[in-house]
Structures are given as C-alpha cells and as structure tokens.
Backbone as a ProteinNet text record, in pm:
[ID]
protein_1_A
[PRIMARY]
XXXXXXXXXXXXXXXXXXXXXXXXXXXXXXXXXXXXXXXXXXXXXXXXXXXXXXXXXXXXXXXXXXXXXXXXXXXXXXXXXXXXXXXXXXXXXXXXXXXXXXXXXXXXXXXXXXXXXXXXXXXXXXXXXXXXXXXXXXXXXXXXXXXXXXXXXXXXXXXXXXXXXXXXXXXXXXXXXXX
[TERTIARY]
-1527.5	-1534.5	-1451.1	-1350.6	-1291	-1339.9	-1418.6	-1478.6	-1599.9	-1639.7	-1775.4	-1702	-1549.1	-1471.1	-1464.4	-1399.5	-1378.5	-1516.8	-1610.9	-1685.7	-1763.5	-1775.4	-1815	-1694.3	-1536	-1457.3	-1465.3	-1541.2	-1492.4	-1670.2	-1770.8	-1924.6	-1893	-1931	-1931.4	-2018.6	-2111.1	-2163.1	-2055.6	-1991.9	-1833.2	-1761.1	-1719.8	-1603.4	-1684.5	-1768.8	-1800.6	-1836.4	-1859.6	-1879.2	-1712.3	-1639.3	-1537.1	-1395.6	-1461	-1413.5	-1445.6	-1609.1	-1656.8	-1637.7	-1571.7	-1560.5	-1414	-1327.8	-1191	-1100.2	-1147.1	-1045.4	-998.5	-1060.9	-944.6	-897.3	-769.8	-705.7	-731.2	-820.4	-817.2	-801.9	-720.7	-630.2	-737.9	-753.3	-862.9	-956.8	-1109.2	-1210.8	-1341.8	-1299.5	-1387.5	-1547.4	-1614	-1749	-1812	-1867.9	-1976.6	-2096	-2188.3	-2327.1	-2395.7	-2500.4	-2574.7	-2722.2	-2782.8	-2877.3	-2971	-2983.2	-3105.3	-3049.9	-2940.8	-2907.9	-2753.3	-2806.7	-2682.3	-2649.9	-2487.4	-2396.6	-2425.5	-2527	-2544.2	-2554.2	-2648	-2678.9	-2561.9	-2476.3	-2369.3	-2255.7	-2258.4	-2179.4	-2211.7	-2318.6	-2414.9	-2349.4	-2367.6	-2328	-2171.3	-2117.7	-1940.1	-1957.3	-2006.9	-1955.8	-2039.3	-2127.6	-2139.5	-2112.5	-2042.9	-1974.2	-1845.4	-1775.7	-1613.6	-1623.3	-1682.4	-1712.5	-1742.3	-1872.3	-1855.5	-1725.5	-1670.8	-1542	-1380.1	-1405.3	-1265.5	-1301.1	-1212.6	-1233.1	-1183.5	-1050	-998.5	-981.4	-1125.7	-1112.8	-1189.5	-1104.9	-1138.4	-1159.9	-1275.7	-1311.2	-1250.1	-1203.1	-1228.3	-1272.3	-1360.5	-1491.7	-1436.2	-1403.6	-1333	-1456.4	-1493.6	-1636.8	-1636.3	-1643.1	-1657	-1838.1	-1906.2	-2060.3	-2118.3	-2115.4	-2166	-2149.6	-2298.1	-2246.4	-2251.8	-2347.7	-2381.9	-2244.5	-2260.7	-2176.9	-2227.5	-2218.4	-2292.5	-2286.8	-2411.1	-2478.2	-2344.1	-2249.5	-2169.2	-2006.4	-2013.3	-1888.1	-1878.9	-1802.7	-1808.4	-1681.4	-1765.1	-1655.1	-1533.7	-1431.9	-1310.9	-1220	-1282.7	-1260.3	-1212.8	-1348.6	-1315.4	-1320.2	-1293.9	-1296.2	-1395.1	-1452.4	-1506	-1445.9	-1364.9	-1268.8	-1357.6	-1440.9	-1491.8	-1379.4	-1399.3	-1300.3	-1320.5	-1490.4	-1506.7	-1449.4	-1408.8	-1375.5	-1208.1	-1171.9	-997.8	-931.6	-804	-695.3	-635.6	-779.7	-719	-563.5	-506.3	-329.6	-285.8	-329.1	-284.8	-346	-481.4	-546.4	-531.6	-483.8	-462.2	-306.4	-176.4	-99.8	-105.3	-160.6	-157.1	-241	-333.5	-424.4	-323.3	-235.9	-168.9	-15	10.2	158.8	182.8	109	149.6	180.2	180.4	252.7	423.4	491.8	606.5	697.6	764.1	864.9	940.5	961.5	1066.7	959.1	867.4	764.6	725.8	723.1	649.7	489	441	316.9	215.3	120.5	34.6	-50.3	-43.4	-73.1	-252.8	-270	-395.5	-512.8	-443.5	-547.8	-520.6	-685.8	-692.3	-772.3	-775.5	-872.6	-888.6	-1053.3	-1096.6	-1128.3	-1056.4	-1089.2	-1214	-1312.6	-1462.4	-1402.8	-1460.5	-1476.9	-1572.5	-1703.5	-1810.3	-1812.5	-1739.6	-1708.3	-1559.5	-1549.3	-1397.3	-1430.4	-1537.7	-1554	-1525.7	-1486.4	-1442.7	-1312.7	-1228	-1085	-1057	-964.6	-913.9	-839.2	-873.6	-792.2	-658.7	-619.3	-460.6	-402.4	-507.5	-454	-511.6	-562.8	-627	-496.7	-352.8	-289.1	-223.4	-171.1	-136.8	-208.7	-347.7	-469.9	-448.2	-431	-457.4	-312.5	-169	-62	-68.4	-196.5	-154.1	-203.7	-365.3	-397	-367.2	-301.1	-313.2	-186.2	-233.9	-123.5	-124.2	-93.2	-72.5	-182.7	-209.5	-288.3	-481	-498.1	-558.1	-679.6	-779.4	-875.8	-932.5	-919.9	-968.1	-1098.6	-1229	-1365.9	-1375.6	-1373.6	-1422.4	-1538.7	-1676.5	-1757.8	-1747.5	-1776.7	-1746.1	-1914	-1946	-2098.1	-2044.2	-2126	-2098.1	-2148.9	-2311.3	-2387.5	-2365.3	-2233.2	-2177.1	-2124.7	-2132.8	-2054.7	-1889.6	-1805.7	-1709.8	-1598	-1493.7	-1391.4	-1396.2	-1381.4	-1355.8	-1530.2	-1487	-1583.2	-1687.2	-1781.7	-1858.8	-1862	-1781.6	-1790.9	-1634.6	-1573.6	-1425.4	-1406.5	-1362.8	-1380.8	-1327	-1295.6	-1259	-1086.1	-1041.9	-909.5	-827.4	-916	-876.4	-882.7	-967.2	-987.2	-843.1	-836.1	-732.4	-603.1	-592.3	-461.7	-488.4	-646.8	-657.6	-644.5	-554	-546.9	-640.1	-622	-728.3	-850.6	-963.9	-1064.8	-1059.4	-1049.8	-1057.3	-1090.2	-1229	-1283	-1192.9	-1127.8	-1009.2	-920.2	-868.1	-763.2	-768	-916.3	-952.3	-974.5	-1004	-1046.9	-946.2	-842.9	-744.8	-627.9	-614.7	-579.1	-623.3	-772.4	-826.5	-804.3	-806.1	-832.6	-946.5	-1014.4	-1157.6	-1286.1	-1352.5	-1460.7	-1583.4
-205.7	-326.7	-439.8	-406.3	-493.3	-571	-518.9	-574.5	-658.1	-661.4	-741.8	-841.7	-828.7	-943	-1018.4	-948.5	-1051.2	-1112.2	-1055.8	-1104.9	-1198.2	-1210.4	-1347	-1470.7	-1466.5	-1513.1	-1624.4	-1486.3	-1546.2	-1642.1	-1617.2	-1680.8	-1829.1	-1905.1	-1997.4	-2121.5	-2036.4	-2132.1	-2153.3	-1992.4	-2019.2	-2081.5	-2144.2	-2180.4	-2327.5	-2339.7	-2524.2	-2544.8	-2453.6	-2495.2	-2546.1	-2415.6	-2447.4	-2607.1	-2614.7	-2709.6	-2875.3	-2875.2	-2959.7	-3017.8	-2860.9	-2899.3	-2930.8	-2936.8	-3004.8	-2858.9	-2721.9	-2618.6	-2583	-2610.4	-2533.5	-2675.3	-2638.4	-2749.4	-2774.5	-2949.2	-2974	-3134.3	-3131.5	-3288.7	-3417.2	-3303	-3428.2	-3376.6	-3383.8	-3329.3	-3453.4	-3377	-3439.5	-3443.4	-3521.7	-3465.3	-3545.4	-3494.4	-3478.3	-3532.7	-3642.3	-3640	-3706.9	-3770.1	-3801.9	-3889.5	-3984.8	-4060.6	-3962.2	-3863.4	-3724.3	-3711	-3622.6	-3565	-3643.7	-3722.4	-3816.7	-3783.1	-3754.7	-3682.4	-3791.4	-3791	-3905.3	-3733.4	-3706.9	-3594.6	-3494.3	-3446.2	-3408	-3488.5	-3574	-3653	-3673.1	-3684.1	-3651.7	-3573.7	-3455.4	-3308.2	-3293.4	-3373.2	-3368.6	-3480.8	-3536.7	-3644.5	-3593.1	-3541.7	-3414.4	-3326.6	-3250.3	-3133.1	-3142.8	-3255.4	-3282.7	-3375.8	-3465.4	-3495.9	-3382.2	-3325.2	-3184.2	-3120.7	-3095.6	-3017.3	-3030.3	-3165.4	-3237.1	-3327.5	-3325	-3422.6	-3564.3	-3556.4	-3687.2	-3734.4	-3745.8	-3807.1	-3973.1	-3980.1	-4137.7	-4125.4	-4236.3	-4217	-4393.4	-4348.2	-4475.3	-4480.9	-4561.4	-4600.8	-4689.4	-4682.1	-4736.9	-4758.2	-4907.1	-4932.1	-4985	-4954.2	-5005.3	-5050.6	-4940.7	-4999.2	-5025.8	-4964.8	-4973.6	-5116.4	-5196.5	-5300.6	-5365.2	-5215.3	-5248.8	-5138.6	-5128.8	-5067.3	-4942.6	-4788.8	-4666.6	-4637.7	-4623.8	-4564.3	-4524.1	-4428.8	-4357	-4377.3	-4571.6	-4581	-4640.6	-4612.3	-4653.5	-4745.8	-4897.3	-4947.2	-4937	-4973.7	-4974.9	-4848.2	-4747.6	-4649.4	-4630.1	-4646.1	-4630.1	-4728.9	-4737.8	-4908.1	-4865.1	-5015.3	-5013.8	-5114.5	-5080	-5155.3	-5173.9	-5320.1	-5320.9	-5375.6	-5320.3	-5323.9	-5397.5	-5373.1	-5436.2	-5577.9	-5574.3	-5725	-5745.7	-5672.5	-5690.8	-5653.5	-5703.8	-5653.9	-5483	-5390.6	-5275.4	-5239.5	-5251.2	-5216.8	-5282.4	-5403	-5506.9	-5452.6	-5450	-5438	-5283.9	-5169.9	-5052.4	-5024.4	-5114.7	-5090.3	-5200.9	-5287.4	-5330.5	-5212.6	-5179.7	-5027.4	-4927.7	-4905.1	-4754.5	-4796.3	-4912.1	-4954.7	-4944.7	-4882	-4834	-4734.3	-4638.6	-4510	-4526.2	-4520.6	-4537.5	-4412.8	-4399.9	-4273.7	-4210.6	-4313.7	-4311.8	-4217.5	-4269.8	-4214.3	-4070.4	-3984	-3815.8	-3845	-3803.7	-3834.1	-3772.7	-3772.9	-3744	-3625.8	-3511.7	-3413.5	-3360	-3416	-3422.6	-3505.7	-3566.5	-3669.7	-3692.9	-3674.3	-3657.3	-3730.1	-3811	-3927.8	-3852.6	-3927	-3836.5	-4009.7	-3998.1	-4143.8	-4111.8	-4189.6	-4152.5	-4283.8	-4233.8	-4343.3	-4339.2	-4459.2	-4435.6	-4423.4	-4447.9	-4430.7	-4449.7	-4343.2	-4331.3	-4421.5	-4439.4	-4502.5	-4648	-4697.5	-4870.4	-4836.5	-4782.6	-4757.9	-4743.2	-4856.8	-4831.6	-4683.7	-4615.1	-4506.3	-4512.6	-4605.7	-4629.7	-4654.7	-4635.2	-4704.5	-4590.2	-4440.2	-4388.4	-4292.8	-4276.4	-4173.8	-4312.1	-4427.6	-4513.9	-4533.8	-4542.7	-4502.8	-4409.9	-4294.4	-4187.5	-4181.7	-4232.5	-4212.9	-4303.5	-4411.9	-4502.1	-4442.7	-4366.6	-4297.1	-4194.7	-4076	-3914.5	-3915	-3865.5	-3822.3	-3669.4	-3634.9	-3481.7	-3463.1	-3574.8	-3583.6	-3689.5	-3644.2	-3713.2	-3625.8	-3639.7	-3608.8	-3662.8	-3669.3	-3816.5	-3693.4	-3779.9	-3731.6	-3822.1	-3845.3	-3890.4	-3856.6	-3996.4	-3962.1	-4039.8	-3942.7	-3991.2	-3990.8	-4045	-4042.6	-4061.7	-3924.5	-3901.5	-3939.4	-4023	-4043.4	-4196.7	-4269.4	-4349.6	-4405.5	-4511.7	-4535.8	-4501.5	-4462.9	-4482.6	-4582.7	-4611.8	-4716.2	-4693.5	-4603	-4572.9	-4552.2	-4650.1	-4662.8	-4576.4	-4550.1	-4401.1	-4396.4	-4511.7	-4588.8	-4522.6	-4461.7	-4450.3	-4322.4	-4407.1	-4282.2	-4126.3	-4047.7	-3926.8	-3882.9	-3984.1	-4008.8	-4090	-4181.9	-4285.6	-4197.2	-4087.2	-4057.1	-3944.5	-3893.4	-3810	-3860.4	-3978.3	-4033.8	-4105.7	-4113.5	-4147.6	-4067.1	-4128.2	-4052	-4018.8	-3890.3	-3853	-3906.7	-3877.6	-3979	-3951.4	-4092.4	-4099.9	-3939.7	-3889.4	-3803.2	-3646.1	-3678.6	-3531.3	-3554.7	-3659.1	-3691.9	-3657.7	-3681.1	-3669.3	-3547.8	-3469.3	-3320.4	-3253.6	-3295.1	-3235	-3255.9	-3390.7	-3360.9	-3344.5	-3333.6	-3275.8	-3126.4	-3140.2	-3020.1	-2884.3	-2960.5	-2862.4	-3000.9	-2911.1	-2986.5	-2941.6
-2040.8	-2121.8	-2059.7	-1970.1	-1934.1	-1839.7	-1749.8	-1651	-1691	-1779.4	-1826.8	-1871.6	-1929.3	-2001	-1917.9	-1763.4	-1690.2	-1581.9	-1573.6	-1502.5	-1606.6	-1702.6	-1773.2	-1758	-1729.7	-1755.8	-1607.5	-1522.9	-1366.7	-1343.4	-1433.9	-1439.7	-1401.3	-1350.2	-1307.9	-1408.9	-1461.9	-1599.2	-1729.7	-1703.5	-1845.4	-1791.5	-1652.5	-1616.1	-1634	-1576.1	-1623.9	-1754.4	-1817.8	-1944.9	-2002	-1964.5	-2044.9	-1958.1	-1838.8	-1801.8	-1878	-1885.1	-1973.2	-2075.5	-2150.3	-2289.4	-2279	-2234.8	-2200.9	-2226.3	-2244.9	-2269.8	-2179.3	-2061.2	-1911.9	-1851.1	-1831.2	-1769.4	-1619.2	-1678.1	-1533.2	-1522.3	-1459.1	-1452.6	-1357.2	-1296.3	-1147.9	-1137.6	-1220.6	-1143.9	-1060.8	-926.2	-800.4	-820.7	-847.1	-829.1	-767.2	-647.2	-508.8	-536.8	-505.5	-556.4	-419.3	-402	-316.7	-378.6	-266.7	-364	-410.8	-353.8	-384.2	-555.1	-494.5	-614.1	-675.6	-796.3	-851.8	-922.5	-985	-1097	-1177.3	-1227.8	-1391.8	-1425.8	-1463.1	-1563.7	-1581.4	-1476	-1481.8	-1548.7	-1546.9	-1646.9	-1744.3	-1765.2	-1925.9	-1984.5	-1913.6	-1967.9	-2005.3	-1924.9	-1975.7	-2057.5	-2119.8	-2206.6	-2331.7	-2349.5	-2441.7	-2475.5	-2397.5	-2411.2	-2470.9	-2389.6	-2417	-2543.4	-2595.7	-2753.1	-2852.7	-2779.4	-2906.9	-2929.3	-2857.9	-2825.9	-2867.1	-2841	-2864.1	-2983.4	-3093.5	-3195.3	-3155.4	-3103.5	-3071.6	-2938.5	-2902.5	-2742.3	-2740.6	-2625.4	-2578.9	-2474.2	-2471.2	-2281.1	-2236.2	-2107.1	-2059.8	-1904.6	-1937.4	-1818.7	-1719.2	-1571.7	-1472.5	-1407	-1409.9	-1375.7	-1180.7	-1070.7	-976.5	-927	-1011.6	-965.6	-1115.6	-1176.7	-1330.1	-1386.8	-1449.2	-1442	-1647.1	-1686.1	-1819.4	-1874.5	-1970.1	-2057.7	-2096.4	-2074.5	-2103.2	-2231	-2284.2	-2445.6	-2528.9	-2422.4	-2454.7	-2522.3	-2470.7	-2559.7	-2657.2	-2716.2	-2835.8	-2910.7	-2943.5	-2944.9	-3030.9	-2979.1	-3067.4	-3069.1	-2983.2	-2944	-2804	-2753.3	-2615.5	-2520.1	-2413.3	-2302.5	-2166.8	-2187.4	-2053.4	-1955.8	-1830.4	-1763.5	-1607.9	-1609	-1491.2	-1385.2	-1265.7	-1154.3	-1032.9	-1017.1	-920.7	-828.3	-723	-706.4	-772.4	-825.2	-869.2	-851.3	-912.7	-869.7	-939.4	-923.1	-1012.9	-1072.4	-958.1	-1009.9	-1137.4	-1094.7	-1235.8	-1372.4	-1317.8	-1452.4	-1534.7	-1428.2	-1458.4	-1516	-1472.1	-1525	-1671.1	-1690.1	-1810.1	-1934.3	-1899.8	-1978.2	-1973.4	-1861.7	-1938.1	-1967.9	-1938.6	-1992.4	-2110.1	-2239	-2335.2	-2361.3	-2228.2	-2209.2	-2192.1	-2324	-2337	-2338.8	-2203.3	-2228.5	-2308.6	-2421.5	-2516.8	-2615.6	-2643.8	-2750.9	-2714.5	-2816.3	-2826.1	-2791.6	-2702.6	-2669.8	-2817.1	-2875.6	-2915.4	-2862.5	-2893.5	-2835.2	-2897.5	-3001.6	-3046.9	-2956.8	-2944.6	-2891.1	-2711.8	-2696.5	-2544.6	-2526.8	-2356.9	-2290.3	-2211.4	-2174.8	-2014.2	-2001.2	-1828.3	-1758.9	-1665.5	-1641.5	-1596.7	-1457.4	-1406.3	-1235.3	-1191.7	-1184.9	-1103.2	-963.5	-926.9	-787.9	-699.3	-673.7	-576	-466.4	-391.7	-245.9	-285.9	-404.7	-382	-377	-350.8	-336.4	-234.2	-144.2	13.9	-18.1	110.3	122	147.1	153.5	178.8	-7.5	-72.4	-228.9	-324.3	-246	-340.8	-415.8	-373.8	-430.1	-492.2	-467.6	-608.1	-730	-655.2	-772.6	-907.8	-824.2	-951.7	-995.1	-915.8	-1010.1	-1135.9	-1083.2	-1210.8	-1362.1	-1340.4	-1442.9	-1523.4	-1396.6	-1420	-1526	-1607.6	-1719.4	-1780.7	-1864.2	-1883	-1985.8	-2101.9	-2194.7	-2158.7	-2040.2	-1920.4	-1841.4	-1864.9	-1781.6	-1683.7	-1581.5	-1492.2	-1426.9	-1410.3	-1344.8	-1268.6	-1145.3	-1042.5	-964.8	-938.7	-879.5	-705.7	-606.4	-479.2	-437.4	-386.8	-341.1	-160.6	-134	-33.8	143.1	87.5	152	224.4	73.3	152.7	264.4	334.2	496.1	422	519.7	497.3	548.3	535	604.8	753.7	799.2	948.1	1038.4	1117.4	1221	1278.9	1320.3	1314.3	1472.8	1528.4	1707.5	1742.3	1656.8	1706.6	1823.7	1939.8	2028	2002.7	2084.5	2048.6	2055.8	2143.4	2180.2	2027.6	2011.3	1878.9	1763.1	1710.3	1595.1	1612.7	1695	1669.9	1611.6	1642.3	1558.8	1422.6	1346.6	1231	1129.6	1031.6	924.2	841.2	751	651.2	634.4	626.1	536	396.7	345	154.8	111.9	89.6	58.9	104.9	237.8	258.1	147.4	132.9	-3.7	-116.2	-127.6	-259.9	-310.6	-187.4	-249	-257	-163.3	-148.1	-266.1	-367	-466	-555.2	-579.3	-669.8	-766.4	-845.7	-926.1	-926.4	-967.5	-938.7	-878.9	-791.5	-702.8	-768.7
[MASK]
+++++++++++++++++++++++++++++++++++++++++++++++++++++++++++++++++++++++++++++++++++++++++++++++++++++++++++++++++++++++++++++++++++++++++++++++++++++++++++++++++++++++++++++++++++

C-alpha cells in the first residue's frame, strides 16, 4: 500500500495538479512555450485551479506583451500592471512597497504574480527583477518563449562567447523553482 501511496505522490499529473492549485510550494514557476505550442492554456489551467483552490488569492498580471486586460481579473481585486516600455523598478517597487516589515504578514491570503513574458527583461536586471516580487506569500509564473531571438549575438565568435555571461533563460531556470 505504500508504494501505490507513493507512486501517485511522485505522478506527475498529482504533482502539477497540486502545484496548480497553490498546495506545493513553489515560489518561481518557469514555464517554457513556443509559437507551436503557447502556455495560454497552461495558464488557463493555473488560474483555474489556483482560484478553485485558494479562497483568498490575488493575481497580479505583469503585462510586457499582453495588451488587453485577461477575462481573468477581476477588478478591485486583482491588477493589471502593463510594463512594456517602463521603468519596471519604479513601477514594481511602488506595487510591493506596501510590504511593510513592521506588519505580521497575512498568512491567509496569497498572490500569484503572472508574467507574460521574461524575454522583455535585460538579463543583467532579471535577478533585481524577481527580488522585487518574490515574497514568501507569492507565487510568481513566468512565461519565457523560447523561440525568441535573444540579447546576445548569434555572430559571436567562439573565442568571444566563452567570456559571455549566462543567457537570461540559464538564469532563469536556474533560479527557478519548478520548470
């Protein structure tokens, strides 16, 4: 009996399910898509799941391509913070500067921060990025589309690349949570 316990535990449909629904802790989840295959419906699925699930959640929508507002928020509740073209830092520490140290956080109530896309973020700004969001009471979903050009040159000789740092996407996976 134990082994059926755990081989449903270790199922990969229970583990995204229960990632979805916000019960397994996961602080950064990375998700991978391509113009073939695009994480809308996968995000569907977490923004259904983690509403069924969680009574007191808030989303907030970190818009870099998204230009309408998704079905999904709801006002007065939740925010849609378009980015494109700005000065994110600014506009990100004014949104979480009501995270006051002094105050007992609210342990009921949980946000999942949605990102349409990691690739508008210089890679030199993606770990100030997520310090500005990641919090303990904090879900951050990030979508990276992978099919994207990236910052670094595709002309960089073989001598030159050896001294370039990371690409965005090594960063990202690499502090990611679950991929």
């Amino acid at each position: 009996n134990n082994q059926t316990m755990s081989a449903s535990v270790a199922s990969p449909t229970v583990l995204l399910n229960r990632i979805f629904s916000l019960r397994e802790p996961c602080p950064f989840l990375l998700v991978t898509d391509t113009f073939i295959q695009s994480a809308t419906y996968l995000t569907d699925e977490l923004i259904t799941k983690a509403r069924t699930s969680t009574t007191n959640l808030s989303i907030i929508y970190l818009s870099f391509e998204t230009t309408h507002v998704p079905s999904y928020i709801t006002p007065g509740k939740d925010q849609f913070i378009n980015l494109l073209d700005k000065d994110f830092e600014s506009i990100l520490n004014k949104t979480f500067s009501n995270n006051d140290t002094n105050q007992q956080p609210d342990l009921s109530k949980r946000t999942l921060i949605i990102i349409d896309s990691l690739n508008y973020i210089p890679q030199n700004k993606i770990v100030s990025f997520l310090k500005l969001i990641m919090n303990p009471l904090h879900t951050v979903y990030g979508v990276y589309h992978q099919d994207m050009n990236s910052e670094l040159s595709s002309t960089a000789t073989t001598t030159q690349s050896k001294n370039l740092p990371p690409s965005a996407y090594t960063y990202l996976h690499f502090l990611s949570s679950c991929v």
